[in-house]
Amino acid sequence: MSSKHIDTRRWWRDAVIYQVYVRSFLDSTGDGVGDIAGVRAGLPYLRKLGVDGIWLSPFYPSPQHDHGYDVADYRDVDPLFGDLAEFDLLVADARRLGIRVLLDIVPNHCSSEHPWFREALAAPPGSPARSRFHFADGRGPDGAEPPNNWHAMFGGPAWSRVTEADGRPGQWYLHMFTPEQPDWNWRDPEVGAYFDGVLRFWLDRGVDGFRIDVAAGLFKHPELPDSPDPEADARTRDSVNPLAWNQPEVHDVWRHWRAVCEEYTAHDGRERLLVGEVSVPTAREHARYVRPDELHQAFFFDLLSASWDADAFRKVIDEAMQDIAGTGSTVTWVLNNHDQVRTVTRYGEPATEGSGLGAARARAAALLMLALPGAAYIYQGEELGLPEVVDLPDDVLTDPIFRRTGSRARIRDGCRVPLPWSGQASPFGFTSGVEGAKPWLPQPDYFAEYATDRALADTRSFWHLYRDGLQLRATLPQLGEGTLRWLDTQPGVLGFVRGDGLVCAVNFGTAPAPAPVPGTPLLSSGPCPAGVLPGATAAWWIGDDTDS
């Protein structure tokens, strides 16, 4: 472990965390679904890559209507993925290897199979059981219309009507995602107390923190009024309805959760991390979530969504450094996750090719992200340069967005196809040696070009770029948290200095351009002759003249 990570009370500030989408990482049983034992088997690979920790997607008991983000029991492991004993072994092995473990917690909504929601369905209107959720009478004759005009993010209305115990149509309940994911009502104190117990259950088992799903949610406007733009959430597939998201009371929850984590840290000196999935309109609003007594970090999605343009990247980096780092936190940079089109494809990569403009841009973006002050999160498969699988047949798609809308637009299955590990044909080492085992989503034949064994053997691969970048990041004192200073560069080239003379430069164009500083780079995302930075290429230098 590098010297800059010895202080366990600050480890998260410049950590690099690897997102493990458990069902697509590695299958130990041959049922075609990745599991906790598979994650455990993959720890040496992640140690070799050089990450500081892993974030595990939900593995709790669930009907899997949204691949585990519909939680039926927050304090157990779904048999699909293993059991608590296997989870404990994973935590122990990760700690032995110096890898921290973060869990994905889902406090905005649960599964319609959660015992409390089933109790609410059986209880009468106005009962304490229903107050844990958002139940309301409908509008219009006989209450046949939803209580308001909100739309769910995954398509359709945000309300579903229930049948009461006497068989008559009754109240409606709120679900900002799917009907199988009813929203908790955090204005009921029982809900907060319940999640206190959930946090402590996993902290007592040794986890190092939590990634918080929909962290700007939880509270809705208390009067549940109509929205002036009811289709905004469904249209953007983002939490933009100001009446349903980012209510001021949510900050009290994060102050309390921070206090719970600090209690554990005070006991053993090991700081636990809270990192939020925060979708809010501006970096300034984002910064409110990472004030010193709230979340440690929140994902900064603006870099992910920025167009491939030097000015656009500089603008979002400046805003993050000014507003978020100004709180005393560090920016949490991301280029991808399980909800986004893979970086190679998003930047223009044809789906069946292993080289090209998208790959060049994705490699350059990776070096840029790893050179920025703060923390970074890497989605599994990005280190292999995997493209989005864009031609999955309709009959294998599982994304609830597709089921609810009938549209393939912005569905997420393509970035969740199981990883290729070895071999020339599916399952590419993803499953165990069970005869005829098939991954839960089909892997295309061209995945053979991206298999992990080939990536490790090829020093020009994405994997070696990430591994070398992480090694330099861990050993160079200039990198990690801190500040940056921009260099004057020609149009289309972005250059900045970190610490004592380390320069990161990115050419966003497609033609060769002079590099901001001379010399042989420490690390380059592509062929980079001395003094020249080809288009869609990034490089790191120790510069002699960083004022140029």
Coordinates of C-alpha atoms in Angstrom, one line a residue:
M1 CA 0.0 0.0 0.0
S2 CA 1.3 3.4 -0.9
S3 CA 2.3 6.0 1.7
K4 CA -0.5 8.3 0.8
H5 CA -3.0 5.6 1.8
I6 CA -1.6 4.8 5.2
D7 CA -3.8 7.2 7.1
T8 CA -7.0 5.1 7.3
R9 CA -9.1 8.1 8.3
R10 CA -8.5 9.7 4.8
W11 CA -8.3 6.6 2.5
W12 CA -11.4 7.5 0.6
R13 CA -10.3 11.0 -0.5
D14 CA -8.2 9.8 -3.4
A15 CA -9.3 6.1 -3.6
V16 CA -9.9 4.3 -6.9
I17 CA -13.0 2.0 -6.4
Y18 CA -14.0 -0.7 -8.8
Q19 CA -17.7 -1.3 -9.3
V20 CA -18.6 -5.0 -9.3
Y21 CA -21.9 -5.8 -11.0
V22 CA -22.1 -9.1 -9.2
R23 CA -24.4 -11.0 -11.5
S24 CA -22.0 -10.3 -14.5
F25 CA -18.6 -10.5 -12.8
L26 CA -17.8 -14.2 -12.3
D27 CA -20.1 -17.3 -11.9
S28 CA -18.8 -19.9 -9.5
T29 CA -21.8 -22.4 -9.7
G30 CA -22.5 -22.7 -13.5
D31 CA -26.0 -21.3 -13.3
G32 CA -25.1 -18.4 -15.6
V33 CA -25.3 -15.7 -12.9
G34 CA -22.3 -14.2 -11.2
D35 CA -22.2 -14.6 -7.4
I36 CA -20.3 -13.6 -4.3
A37 CA -18.0 -16.6 -4.5
G38 CA -17.1 -15.4 -8.0
V39 CA -16.3 -12.0 -6.7
R40 CA -14.1 -13.6 -4.0
A41 CA -12.3 -15.6 -6.7
G42 CA -11.7 -12.4 -8.7
L43 CA -10.1 -10.5 -5.8
P44 CA -6.5 -11.4 -6.9
Y45 CA -7.2 -10.0 -10.3
L46 CA -8.5 -6.7 -8.8
R47 CA -5.5 -6.6 -6.5
K48 CA -3.2 -6.9 -9.5
L49 CA -5.1 -4.2 -11.3
G50 CA -4.4 -2.0 -8.3
V51 CA -7.8 -0.7 -7.1
D52 CA -8.3 0.4 -3.5
G53 CA -11.8 -1.0 -3.0
I54 CA -14.9 -2.6 -4.6
W55 CA -18.5 -1.5 -4.7
L56 CA -20.9 -4.5 -4.9
S57 CA -24.2 -4.1 -6.6
P58 CA -27.2 -5.3 -4.6
F59 CA -27.1 -9.0 -3.7
Y60 CA -30.0 -9.0 -1.1
P61 CA -33.0 -11.2 -1.4
S62 CA -35.1 -9.9 -4.2
P63 CA -37.6 -10.9 -6.9
Q64 CA -35.1 -9.4 -9.3
H65 CA -37.6 -7.1 -11.1
D66 CA -34.8 -4.5 -11.3
H67 CA -31.8 -6.8 -10.8
G68 CA -31.7 -6.5 -7.0
Y69 CA -32.6 -2.8 -6.7
D70 CA -36.0 -4.1 -5.6
V71 CA -35.0 -5.3 -2.1
A72 CA -37.2 -7.7 -0.2
D73 CA -34.8 -8.2 2.8
Y74 CA -31.9 -5.7 3.5
R75 CA -30.1 -8.0 5.9
D76 CA -29.4 -11.2 4.0
V77 CA -28.0 -12.6 0.8
D78 CA -30.2 -13.9 -2.0
P79 CA -29.5 -17.6 -2.6
L80 CA -28.9 -16.7 -6.2
F81 CA -25.7 -15.0 -5.1
G82 CA -24.7 -17.1 -2.1
D83 CA -25.2 -16.7 1.6
L84 CA -23.9 -14.7 4.6
A85 CA -21.1 -17.1 5.3
E86 CA -19.7 -16.6 1.8
F87 CA -20.1 -12.9 2.2
D88 CA -18.1 -13.0 5.4
L89 CA -15.3 -14.9 3.6
L90 CA -15.3 -12.2 0.8
V91 CA -14.9 -9.4 3.4
A92 CA -12.1 -11.3 5.1
D93 CA -10.2 -12.1 1.9
A94 CA -10.6 -8.5 0.6
R95 CA -9.2 -7.1 3.9
R96 CA -6.2 -9.5 3.7
L97 CA -5.5 -8.1 0.2
G98 CA -5.9 -4.5 1.2
I99 CA -9.2 -4.1 -0.7
R100 CA -12.1 -2.3 0.9
V101 CA -15.7 -3.4 0.4
L102 CA -18.6 -1.0 -0.1
L103 CA -22.2 -2.2 -0.4
D104 CA -25.0 -0.7 -2.5
I105 CA -27.8 0.3 -0.2
V106 CA -31.3 1.2 -1.6
P107 CA -33.1 3.5 0.8
N108 CA -35.5 5.3 -1.6
H109 CA -37.6 2.2 -2.4
C110 CA -37.9 -1.5 -1.7
S111 CA -39.5 -4.5 -3.3
S112 CA -43.3 -5.0 -3.4
E113 CA -42.4 -8.4 -1.7
H114 CA -40.9 -6.6 1.3
P115 CA -42.8 -7.8 4.4
W116 CA -43.7 -4.2 5.4
F117 CA -45.2 -3.5 2.0
R118 CA -47.2 -6.7 2.1
E119 CA -48.4 -5.8 5.5
A120 CA -49.4 -2.4 4.1
L121 CA -51.4 -3.9 1.3
A122 CA -53.3 -6.0 3.9
A123 CA -53.9 -3.1 6.2
P124 CA -56.7 -0.5 5.9
P125 CA -56.2 3.1 4.6
G126 CA -54.8 5.4 7.3
S127 CA -53.1 2.5 9.1
P128 CA -49.5 2.8 10.5
A129 CA -48.5 0.1 8.1
R130 CA -49.4 2.3 5.1
S131 CA -47.8 5.4 6.6
R132 CA -44.4 3.8 5.9
F133 CA -45.1 4.2 2.2
H134 CA -46.9 6.8 0.1
F135 CA -50.5 5.7 0.0
A136 CA -53.1 8.2 -1.1
D137 CA -56.7 8.4 -2.3
G138 CA -57.2 8.8 -6.0
R139 CA -58.8 11.7 -7.7
G140 CA -61.9 11.9 -9.8
P141 CA -65.1 9.8 -9.6
D142 CA -64.6 6.9 -7.3
G143 CA -60.9 7.8 -6.9
A144 CA -60.2 6.3 -10.3
E145 CA -57.4 8.8 -11.2
P146 CA -53.9 8.8 -9.7
P147 CA -53.4 11.2 -6.8
N148 CA -51.1 13.4 -8.9
N149 CA -49.7 13.6 -12.4
W150 CA -46.2 12.3 -11.7
H151 CA -44.5 9.8 -14.1
A152 CA -42.2 7.1 -13.2
M153 CA -38.6 7.3 -14.3
F154 CA -38.8 3.9 -16.1
G155 CA -42.0 4.8 -17.9
G156 CA -45.7 5.0 -17.1
P157 CA -47.5 6.7 -14.2
A158 CA -45.8 6.8 -10.8
W159 CA -48.9 5.4 -9.1
S160 CA -50.5 2.0 -8.9
R161 CA -54.0 1.3 -7.5
V162 CA -54.4 -1.5 -5.0
T163 CA -57.4 -3.8 -4.3
E164 CA -58.5 -3.5 -0.7
A165 CA -59.3 -6.5 1.6
D166 CA -63.0 -6.3 0.6
G167 CA -62.2 -6.7 -3.0
R168 CA -63.0 -3.1 -4.1
P169 CA -60.5 -0.8 -5.8
G170 CA -58.8 1.3 -3.2
Q171 CA -55.9 3.7 -2.6
W172 CA -52.9 4.3 -4.8
Y173 CA -49.2 3.9 -3.9
L174 CA -46.2 5.8 -5.2
H175 CA -43.3 4.2 -7.1
M176 CA -40.9 6.5 -8.9
F177 CA -39.4 3.5 -10.8
T178 CA -41.6 0.5 -11.3
P179 CA -44.8 -0.8 -9.5
E180 CA -42.6 -3.5 -8.0
Q181 CA -40.5 -0.8 -6.2
P182 CA -42.8 1.2 -3.8
D183 CA -41.1 4.3 -2.4
W184 CA -40.5 4.5 1.3
N185 CA -42.1 7.4 3.2
W186 CA -39.1 8.9 5.1
R187 CA -41.5 11.2 7.0
D188 CA -42.5 8.2 9.0
P189 CA -39.9 7.7 11.8
E190 CA -40.1 4.0 11.6
V191 CA -38.4 4.0 8.2
G192 CA -35.4 5.9 9.5
A193 CA -35.1 3.6 12.5
Y194 CA -35.3 0.5 10.2
F195 CA -32.4 1.7 8.1
D196 CA -30.4 2.4 11.2
G197 CA -30.6 -1.3 11.9
V198 CA -29.6 -2.1 8.3
L199 CA -26.5 0.1 8.4
R200 CA -25.4 -1.4 11.7
F201 CA -26.0 -5.0 10.5
W202 CA -23.5 -4.6 7.7
L203 CA -21.1 -2.4 9.5
D204 CA -20.9 -5.1 12.2
R205 CA -20.0 -7.6 9.5
G206 CA -17.0 -5.5 8.6
V207 CA -17.9 -3.5 5.5
D208 CA -16.1 -0.3 4.8
G209 CA -19.1 1.8 3.7
F210 CA -22.0 2.2 1.4
R211 CA -22.9 3.5 -2.1
I212 CA -26.3 5.1 -1.6
D213 CA -28.8 4.6 -4.5
V214 CA -30.9 7.6 -5.4
A215 CA -29.4 9.7 -2.6
A216 CA -31.3 12.8 -3.6
G217 CA -34.6 11.0 -3.2
L218 CA -36.2 9.7 0.0
F219 CA -38.4 12.7 0.7
K220 CA -41.2 13.9 -1.5
H221 CA -43.1 17.2 -1.2
P222 CA -45.4 16.7 1.7
E223 CA -48.5 17.7 -0.2
L224 CA -47.7 15.6 -3.3
P225 CA -48.8 18.3 -5.7
D226 CA -49.0 18.1 -9.5
S227 CA -45.8 18.7 -11.4
P228 CA -45.6 21.4 -14.0
D229 CA -43.7 18.9 -16.2
P230 CA -45.1 15.5 -15.3
E231 CA -43.1 13.6 -17.9
A232 CA -39.7 15.1 -17.1
D233 CA -38.4 12.1 -15.1
A234 CA -39.5 9.6 -17.8
R235 CA -38.3 11.8 -20.6
T236 CA -34.8 12.3 -19.2
R237 CA -34.7 9.1 -17.2
D238 CA -33.2 11.2 -14.4
S239 CA -34.5 12.6 -11.1
V240 CA -35.5 16.1 -12.2
N241 CA -39.0 16.5 -10.8
P242 CA -38.3 19.1 -8.1
L243 CA -41.3 17.8 -6.1
A244 CA -40.1 14.2 -5.9
W245 CA -36.4 14.7 -5.5
N246 CA -33.8 16.9 -3.7
Q247 CA -36.1 17.9 -0.9
P248 CA -34.3 19.7 2.0
E249 CA -35.1 17.1 4.6
V250 CA -32.9 14.6 2.9
H251 CA -29.8 16.3 4.3
D252 CA -30.9 15.4 7.9
V253 CA -30.7 11.7 6.9
W254 CA -27.2 12.0 5.7
R255 CA -26.1 13.9 8.8
H256 CA -27.4 11.0 10.9
W257 CA -25.8 8.3 8.7
R258 CA -22.5 10.2 8.9
A259 CA -22.8 10.2 12.7
V260 CA -23.4 6.4 12.6
C261 CA -20.3 5.9 10.5
E262 CA -18.2 8.2 12.8
E263 CA -19.3 6.1 15.8
Y264 CA -17.7 3.0 14.2
T265 CA -14.6 5.0 13.2
A266 CA -14.2 6.2 16.7
H267 CA -14.3 2.6 17.9
D268 CA -11.5 1.2 15.7
G269 CA -10.0 4.1 13.7
R270 CA -11.1 2.7 10.4
E271 CA -13.1 5.3 8.5
R272 CA -16.3 4.1 6.8
L273 CA -17.4 5.8 3.6
L274 CA -20.7 7.1 2.4
V275 CA -20.8 7.9 -1.3
G276 CA -24.1 9.0 -2.9
E277 CA -25.7 8.7 -6.2
V278 CA -26.7 12.3 -6.4
S279 CA -28.5 13.6 -9.5
V280 CA -29.1 17.4 -9.0
P281 CA -29.1 20.3 -11.5
T282 CA -25.8 22.0 -10.6
A283 CA -22.4 21.4 -9.1
R284 CA -23.3 23.9 -6.4
E285 CA -26.4 21.9 -5.4
H286 CA -24.2 18.7 -5.6
A287 CA -21.8 20.3 -3.1
R288 CA -24.5 20.5 -0.4
Y289 CA -24.5 16.7 -0.1
V290 CA -20.8 16.5 0.7
R291 CA -20.6 19.2 3.4
P292 CA -18.3 18.0 6.3
D293 CA -21.2 16.5 8.4
E294 CA -23.0 14.8 5.5
L295 CA -21.9 12.3 2.8
H296 CA -18.1 11.9 2.4
Q297 CA -18.5 11.8 -1.4
A298 CA -21.1 12.0 -4.2
F299 CA -20.6 10.8 -7.8
F300 CA -20.0 13.8 -10.1
F301 CA -21.8 12.7 -13.3
D302 CA -21.1 15.9 -15.3
L303 CA -17.7 14.5 -16.5
L304 CA -19.5 11.3 -17.7
S305 CA -22.1 13.4 -19.6
A306 CA -19.8 16.0 -21.0
S307 CA -19.4 16.1 -24.8
W308 CA -15.9 15.1 -26.2
D309 CA -14.7 18.7 -26.3
A310 CA -11.8 20.4 -24.4
D311 CA -13.9 23.4 -23.4
A312 CA -16.7 21.2 -22.1
F313 CA -14.4 19.1 -20.0
R314 CA -12.6 22.1 -18.6
K315 CA -15.9 23.7 -17.6
V316 CA -17.2 20.7 -15.7
I317 CA -13.8 20.2 -14.0
D318 CA -13.6 23.9 -13.0
E319 CA -17.1 23.8 -11.5
A320 CA -16.4 20.6 -9.6
M321 CA -13.1 21.9 -8.2
Q322 CA -14.7 25.2 -7.2
D323 CA -18.0 24.0 -5.7
I324 CA -17.4 20.4 -4.5
A325 CA -13.8 20.5 -3.4
G326 CA -14.5 23.8 -1.8
T327 CA -16.6 22.0 0.9
G328 CA -13.5 20.2 2.1
S329 CA -14.5 16.9 0.3
T330 CA -12.9 15.6 -2.8
V331 CA -14.6 15.2 -6.2
T332 CA -15.7 11.7 -7.1
W333 CA -15.1 11.2 -10.8
V334 CA -16.8 8.7 -12.9
L335 CA -16.9 7.8 -16.7
N336 CA -19.3 4.9 -16.5
N337 CA -21.5 2.7 -14.4
H338 CA -24.1 0.0 -14.7
D339 CA -26.7 2.4 -16.0
Q340 CA -24.7 4.0 -18.8
V341 CA -23.6 3.2 -22.3
R342 CA -20.1 1.9 -22.1
T343 CA -17.4 4.6 -22.6
V344 CA -15.9 3.1 -25.8
T345 CA -19.3 3.1 -27.5
R346 CA -20.4 6.4 -26.1
Y347 CA -17.4 8.1 -27.5
G348 CA -18.0 6.7 -31.0
E349 CA -16.8 3.1 -31.1
P350 CA -18.4 0.7 -33.5
A351 CA -19.7 -2.2 -31.4
T352 CA -17.7 -5.0 -33.1
E353 CA -14.3 -3.4 -33.4
G354 CA -11.4 -3.3 -31.0
S355 CA -9.8 -0.1 -32.2
G356 CA -11.0 3.2 -33.5
L357 CA -12.0 6.6 -32.4
G358 CA -14.2 5.5 -29.5
A359 CA -11.4 3.4 -28.1
A360 CA -8.8 6.2 -28.5
R361 CA -11.1 8.6 -26.7
A362 CA -11.9 6.2 -23.9
R363 CA -8.2 5.5 -23.3
A364 CA -7.5 9.3 -23.2
A365 CA -10.5 9.9 -20.9
A366 CA -9.3 7.2 -18.5
L367 CA -5.9 8.9 -18.1
L368 CA -7.5 12.3 -17.7
M369 CA -9.8 11.0 -14.9
L370 CA -7.0 9.3 -13.1
A371 CA -4.9 12.5 -13.1
L372 CA -7.7 14.6 -11.6
P373 CA -7.7 15.5 -7.9
G374 CA -9.9 13.3 -5.8
A375 CA -11.4 9.8 -6.1
A376 CA -12.3 7.8 -9.2
Y377 CA -14.7 4.9 -9.8
I378 CA -14.2 2.4 -12.5
Y379 CA -17.1 0.2 -13.8
Q380 CA -16.2 -3.4 -14.4
G381 CA -15.1 -4.1 -18.0
E382 CA -13.9 -0.6 -18.6
E383 CA -10.4 -1.8 -17.9
L384 CA -10.8 -4.2 -20.8
G385 CA -12.2 -1.6 -23.2
L386 CA -15.4 -3.5 -23.6
P387 CA -17.9 -1.9 -26.0
E388 CA -21.7 -1.8 -25.5
V389 CA -23.5 -4.8 -26.8
V390 CA -26.1 -3.1 -28.9
D391 CA -27.7 -6.0 -30.7
L392 CA -29.2 -8.2 -28.0
P393 CA -32.4 -9.8 -29.1
D394 CA -35.6 -8.5 -27.6
D395 CA -36.4 -11.9 -26.1
V396 CA -33.3 -11.8 -23.8
L397 CA -33.7 -8.2 -22.6
T398 CA -34.4 -7.9 -18.9
D399 CA -34.3 -4.2 -18.3
P400 CA -37.6 -3.0 -16.8
I401 CA -37.4 0.1 -19.0
F402 CA -37.9 -2.1 -22.0
R403 CA -40.7 -4.1 -20.3
R404 CA -42.5 -0.9 -19.4
T405 CA -42.0 1.2 -22.5
G406 CA -41.5 -1.4 -25.3
S407 CA -38.6 0.8 -26.4
R408 CA -34.9 -0.1 -26.6
A409 CA -33.9 3.6 -26.1
R410 CA -31.5 3.9 -23.2
I411 CA -31.9 0.4 -22.0
R412 CA -29.1 -0.9 -19.8
D413 CA -28.6 -4.6 -20.6
G414 CA -25.9 -3.8 -23.2
C415 CA -23.4 -2.6 -20.5
R416 CA -24.3 -5.5 -18.2
V417 CA -23.3 -8.5 -20.4
P418 CA -21.1 -10.8 -18.3
L419 CA -17.4 -10.3 -18.5
P420 CA -15.2 -12.4 -20.8
W421 CA -12.3 -14.0 -18.9
S422 CA -10.7 -16.5 -21.2
G423 CA -11.1 -18.6 -24.3
Q424 CA -12.5 -18.2 -27.8
A425 CA -16.2 -18.8 -27.3
S426 CA -19.0 -18.1 -24.8
P427 CA -19.1 -18.3 -21.8
F428 CA -15.4 -17.1 -22.1
G429 CA -14.6 -18.4 -18.6
F430 CA -17.4 -16.5 -16.9
T431 CA -19.1 -19.7 -15.7
S432 CA -17.6 -22.7 -13.9
G433 CA -16.9 -25.9 -15.8
V434 CA -20.6 -27.0 -16.0
E435 CA -21.4 -28.5 -19.4
G436 CA -23.7 -26.2 -21.5
A437 CA -23.7 -23.4 -19.0
K438 CA -24.9 -20.1 -20.5
P439 CA -24.5 -16.6 -19.1
W440 CA -27.7 -14.8 -18.1
L441 CA -27.2 -12.4 -21.0
P442 CA -25.6 -13.8 -24.2
Q443 CA -22.0 -12.7 -24.9
P444 CA -21.2 -11.8 -28.5
D445 CA -18.4 -13.8 -30.3
Y446 CA -16.2 -10.7 -30.6
F447 CA -15.9 -10.7 -26.8
A448 CA -13.0 -13.1 -27.4
E449 CA -10.9 -10.0 -28.4
Y450 CA -11.5 -8.5 -25.0
A451 CA -11.0 -11.5 -22.7
T452 CA -9.0 -10.8 -19.6
D453 CA -6.3 -13.4 -20.4
R454 CA -5.6 -11.7 -23.7
A455 CA -5.6 -8.2 -22.1
L456 CA -3.1 -9.2 -19.5
A457 CA -0.8 -10.7 -22.1
D458 CA -0.9 -7.6 -24.4
T459 CA 1.0 -4.6 -22.9
R460 CA -0.8 -2.3 -25.3
S461 CA -4.2 -3.2 -23.9
F462 CA -6.7 -1.1 -22.0
W463 CA -5.9 -3.2 -18.9
H464 CA -2.2 -2.3 -18.9
L465 CA -3.1 1.4 -19.4
Y466 CA -5.4 1.3 -16.3
R467 CA -2.9 -0.8 -14.3
D468 CA 0.0 1.4 -15.1
G469 CA -2.0 4.5 -14.4
L470 CA -3.1 3.1 -11.0
Q471 CA 0.5 2.2 -10.1
L472 CA 1.8 5.7 -11.0
R473 CA -1.1 7.2 -9.1
A474 CA -0.2 5.2 -6.0
T475 CA 3.5 6.2 -6.1
L476 CA 3.6 9.7 -7.5
P477 CA 3.0 12.3 -4.7
Q478 CA 1.6 14.8 -7.2
L479 CA -1.5 12.7 -7.9
G480 CA -4.4 11.9 -5.7
E481 CA -6.1 14.7 -3.8
G482 CA -5.0 18.3 -4.1
T483 CA -5.4 21.0 -6.7
L484 CA -4.6 21.5 -10.4
R485 CA -3.3 24.4 -12.5
W486 CA -4.3 24.9 -16.1
L487 CA -1.7 25.4 -18.8
D488 CA -2.1 27.7 -21.8
T489 CA -2.6 25.3 -24.7
Q490 CA -3.7 25.6 -28.3
P491 CA -7.4 25.0 -29.1
G492 CA -8.5 21.4 -28.7
V493 CA -5.7 20.6 -26.2
L494 CA -6.3 20.4 -22.5
G495 CA -3.3 20.5 -20.2
F496 CA -2.9 20.9 -16.4
V497 CA -0.2 20.6 -13.8
R498 CA -0.5 18.5 -10.7
G499 CA 1.8 19.1 -7.7
D500 CA 5.4 19.5 -8.5
G501 CA 5.6 19.5 -12.3
L502 CA 3.4 16.5 -13.3
V503 CA 1.5 17.4 -16.4
C504 CA -1.5 15.7 -17.9
A505 CA -2.3 16.7 -21.5
V506 CA -5.2 15.6 -23.7
N507 CA -5.7 16.3 -27.4
F508 CA -9.4 16.3 -28.1
G509 CA -8.9 16.7 -31.8
T510 CA -8.2 14.2 -34.5
A511 CA -5.0 15.7 -36.0
P512 CA -1.5 15.7 -34.4
A513 CA -0.8 18.7 -32.2
P514 CA 2.2 20.0 -30.3
A515 CA 2.4 18.8 -26.7
P516 CA 2.3 21.4 -24.0
V517 CA 5.7 20.3 -22.7
P518 CA 8.6 18.4 -24.3
G519 CA 10.0 15.1 -23.2
T520 CA 9.1 11.4 -23.1
P521 CA 5.8 10.8 -21.3
L522 CA 5.6 8.7 -18.2
L523 CA 2.4 7.2 -19.6
S524 CA 0.4 7.7 -22.8
S525 CA -3.0 6.4 -23.9
G526 CA -1.6 5.7 -27.4
P527 CA 1.5 6.2 -29.6
C528 CA 3.0 9.5 -28.5
P529 CA 6.3 10.5 -30.1
A530 CA 8.4 13.0 -28.1
G531 CA 7.0 16.5 -28.4
V532 CA 3.8 15.4 -30.2
L533 CA 0.4 14.5 -28.8
P534 CA -1.7 12.9 -31.5
G535 CA -5.5 13.4 -31.7
A536 CA -7.7 11.7 -29.0
T537 CA -4.6 10.9 -26.9
A538 CA -3.7 11.7 -23.4
A539 CA -0.3 11.5 -21.7
W540 CA 1.4 12.3 -18.4
W541 CA 4.8 14.0 -18.1
I542 CA 7.1 15.3 -15.5
G543 CA 7.6 18.6 -17.2
D544 CA 10.7 20.9 -17.2
D545 CA 8.8 24.0 -18.2
T546 CA 5.2 23.9 -17.0
D547 CA 4.7 27.6 -17.5
S548 CA 4.6 27.2 -21.3

